[in-house]
Amino acid sequence: QAQLVESGGGLVQPGGSLRLSCAASGNILRINTMGWYRQAPGKQRELVAISTSGGDTNYADSVKGRFIIARDNAKNTVALQMNSLKPEDTAVYYCNAEIRNWRFQVTEYWGQGTQVTVSS
């Protein structure tokens, strides 16, 4: 009943920047949390950054100071500005949102994933 669509992935050199975006649409009453996870080859999916509806944010230690999550509640979007990218940032990045629909059901949604490759 809702969906998340990601964009902005691609290939970037170490030290470069990339901006990911995610738009939620569908049956949405409220988005409780919205953020980004990533999964590198051979590794578990991990939290990158999360933003609550009130604007509080949490970042993985590995990206603190380099990544910035920005949420627009009016547009139901969230962006991830990634700066000073490192090869270890290479992963498929997934948008994630906890959404309450108009039937007051809470469901966790995932985007389809967008590839970010940091390589020289």
mmCIF file with all atom_site columns, N, CA and C in Angstrom, residues 11-17 66 83-90 117-120:
data_model
loop_
_atom_site.group_PDB
_atom_site.id
_atom_site.type_symbol
_atom_site.label_atom_id
_atom_site.label_alt_id
_atom_site.label_comp_id
_atom_site.label_asym_id
_atom_site.label_entity_id
_atom_site.label_seq_id
_atom_site.pdbx_PDB_ins_code
_atom_site.Cartn_x
_atom_site.Cartn_y
_atom_site.Cartn_z
_atom_site.occupancy
_atom_site.B_iso_or_equiv
_atom_site.pdbx_formal_charge
_atom_site.auth_seq_id
_atom_site.auth_comp_id
_atom_site.auth_asym_id
_atom_site.auth_atom_id
_atom_site.pdbx_PDB_model_num
ATOM 1  N N  . LEU A 1 11  ? 28.676 5.531  -9.528 1.00 0.00 ? 11  LEU A N  1
ATOM 2  C CA . LEU A 1 11  ? 30.104 5.331  -9.330 1.00 0.00 ? 11  LEU A CA 1
ATOM 3  C C  . LEU A 1 11  ? 30.766 6.657  -9.004 1.00 0.00 ? 11  LEU A C  1
ATOM 4  N N  . VAL A 1 12  ? 31.574 6.662  -7.964 1.00 0.00 ? 12  VAL A N  1
ATOM 5  C CA . VAL A 1 12  ? 32.263 7.873  -7.558 1.00 0.00 ? 12  VAL A CA 1
ATOM 6  C C  . VAL A 1 12  ? 33.655 7.508  -7.068 1.00 0.00 ? 12  VAL A C  1
ATOM 7  N N  . GLN A 1 13  ? 34.591 8.411  -7.247 1.00 0.00 ? 13  GLN A N  1
ATOM 8  C CA . GLN A 1 13  ? 35.951 8.182  -6.788 1.00 0.00 ? 13  GLN A CA 1
ATOM 9  C C  . GLN A 1 13  ? 36.075 8.455  -5.294 1.00 0.00 ? 13  GLN A C  1
ATOM 10 N N  . PRO A 1 14  ? 37.041 7.818  -4.643 1.00 0.00 ? 14  PRO A N  1
ATOM 11 C CA . PRO A 1 14  ? 37.259 8.111  -3.223 1.00 0.00 ? 14  PRO A CA 1
ATOM 12 C C  . PRO A 1 14  ? 37.441 9.603  -2.986 1.00 0.00 ? 14  PRO A C  1
ATOM 13 N N  . GLY A 1 15  ? 36.820 10.079 -1.922 1.00 0.00 ? 15  GLY A N  1
ATOM 14 C CA . GLY A 1 15  ? 36.856 11.487 -1.606 1.00 0.00 ? 15  GLY A CA 1
ATOM 15 C C  . GLY A 1 15  ? 35.742 12.282 -2.236 1.00 0.00 ? 15  GLY A C  1
ATOM 16 N N  . GLY A 1 16  ? 35.021 11.673 -3.139 1.00 0.00 ? 16  GLY A N  1
ATOM 17 C CA . GLY A 1 16  ? 33.934 12.348 -3.811 1.00 0.00 ? 16  GLY A CA 1
ATOM 18 C C  . GLY A 1 16  ? 32.658 12.346 -2.999 1.00 0.00 ? 16  GLY A C  1
ATOM 19 N N  . SER A 1 17  ? 31.627 12.890 -3.606 1.00 0.00 ? 17  SER A N  1
ATOM 20 C CA . SER A 1 17  ? 30.336 13.013 -2.949 1.00 0.00 ? 17  SER A CA 1
ATOM 21 C C  . SER A 1 17  ? 29.233 12.451 -3.824 1.00 0.00 ? 17  SER A C  1
ATOM 22 N N  . ARG A 1 66  ? 30.638 12.517 7.905  1.00 0.00 ? 66  ARG A N  1
ATOM 23 C CA . ARG A 1 66  ? 30.745 12.467 6.451  1.00 0.00 ? 66  ARG A CA 1
ATOM 24 C C  . ARG A 1 66  ? 29.393 12.465 5.756  1.00 0.00 ? 66  ARG A C  1
ATOM 25 N N  . ASN A 1 83  ? 29.520 12.494 1.735  1.00 0.00 ? 83  ASN A N  1
ATOM 26 C CA . ASN A 1 83  ? 30.740 13.219 1.422  1.00 0.00 ? 83  ASN A CA 1
ATOM 27 C C  . ASN A 1 83  ? 31.957 12.409 1.837  1.00 0.00 ? 83  ASN A C  1
ATOM 28 N N  . SER A 1 84  ? 33.087 12.780 1.287  1.00 0.00 ? 84  SER A N  1
ATOM 29 C CA . SER A 1 84  ? 34.348 12.107 1.610  1.00 0.00 ? 84  SER A CA 1
ATOM 30 C C  . SER A 1 84  ? 34.202 10.600 1.529  1.00 0.00 ? 84  SER A C  1
ATOM 31 N N  . LEU A 1 85  ? 33.647 10.155 0.441  1.00 0.00 ? 85  LEU A N  1
ATOM 32 C CA . LEU A 1 85  ? 33.352 8.736  0.286  1.00 0.00 ? 85  LEU A CA 1
ATOM 33 C C  . LEU A 1 85  ? 34.622 7.892  0.260  1.00 0.00 ? 85  LEU A C  1
ATOM 34 N N  . LYS A 1 86  ? 34.501 6.726  0.845  1.00 0.00 ? 86  LYS A N  1
ATOM 35 C CA . LYS A 1 86  ? 35.593 5.773  0.935  1.00 0.00 ? 86  LYS A CA 1
ATOM 36 C C  . LYS A 1 86  ? 35.210 4.487  0.223  1.00 0.00 ? 86  LYS A C  1
ATOM 37 N N  . PRO A 1 87  ? 36.188 3.715  -0.205 1.00 0.00 ? 87  PRO A N  1
ATOM 38 C CA . PRO A 1 87  ? 35.865 2.441  -0.849 1.00 0.00 ? 87  PRO A CA 1
ATOM 39 C C  . PRO A 1 87  ? 34.987 1.543  0.010  1.00 0.00 ? 87  PRO A C  1
ATOM 40 N N  . GLU A 1 88  ? 35.164 1.598  1.320  1.00 0.00 ? 88  GLU A N  1
ATOM 41 C CA . GLU A 1 88  ? 34.355 0.772  2.197  1.00 0.00 ? 88  GLU A CA 1
ATOM 42 C C  . GLU A 1 88  ? 32.903 1.211  2.269  1.00 0.00 ? 88  GLU A C  1
ATOM 43 N N  . ASP A 1 89  ? 32.578 2.350  1.677  1.00 0.00 ? 89  ASP A N  1
ATOM 44 C CA . ASP A 1 89  ? 31.189 2.772  1.575  1.00 0.00 ? 89  ASP A CA 1
ATOM 45 C C  . ASP A 1 89  ? 30.456 2.068  0.436  1.00 0.00 ? 89  ASP A C  1
ATOM 46 N N  . THR A 1 90  ? 31.182 1.348  -0.374 1.00 0.00 ? 90  THR A N  1
ATOM 47 C CA . THR A 1 90  ? 30.577 0.636  -1.486 1.00 0.00 ? 90  THR A CA 1
ATOM 48 C C  . THR A 1 90  ? 29.558 -0.379 -0.979 1.00 0.00 ? 90  THR A C  1
ATOM 49 N N  . THR A 1 117 ? 29.071 2.720  -5.665 1.00 0.00 ? 117 THR A N  1
ATOM 50 C CA . THR A 1 117 ? 30.392 2.148  -5.815 1.00 0.00 ? 117 THR A CA 1
ATOM 51 C C  . THR A 1 117 ? 31.429 3.251  -5.702 1.00 0.00 ? 117 THR A C  1
ATOM 52 N N  . VAL A 1 118 ? 32.340 3.091  -4.763 1.00 0.00 ? 118 VAL A N  1
ATOM 53 C CA . VAL A 1 118 ? 33.411 4.059  -4.543 1.00 0.00 ? 118 VAL A CA 1
ATOM 54 C C  . VAL A 1 118 ? 34.715 3.382  -4.945 1.00 0.00 ? 118 VAL A C  1
ATOM 55 N N  . SER A 1 119 ? 35.272 3.824  -6.026 1.00 0.00 ? 119 SER A N  1
ATOM 56 C CA . SER A 1 119 ? 36.462 3.174  -6.562 1.00 0.00 ? 119 SER A CA 1
ATOM 57 C C  . SER A 1 119 ? 37.255 4.151  -7.410 1.00 0.00 ? 119 SER A C  1
ATOM 58 N N  . SER A 1 120 ? 38.559 3.985  -7.378 1.00 0.00 ? 120 SER A N  1
ATOM 59 C CA . SER A 1 120 ? 39.441 4.775  -8.214 1.00 0.00 ? 120 SER A CA 1
ATOM 60 C C  . SER A 1 120 ? 39.839 4.029  -9.473 1.00 0.00 ? 120 SER A C  1
#
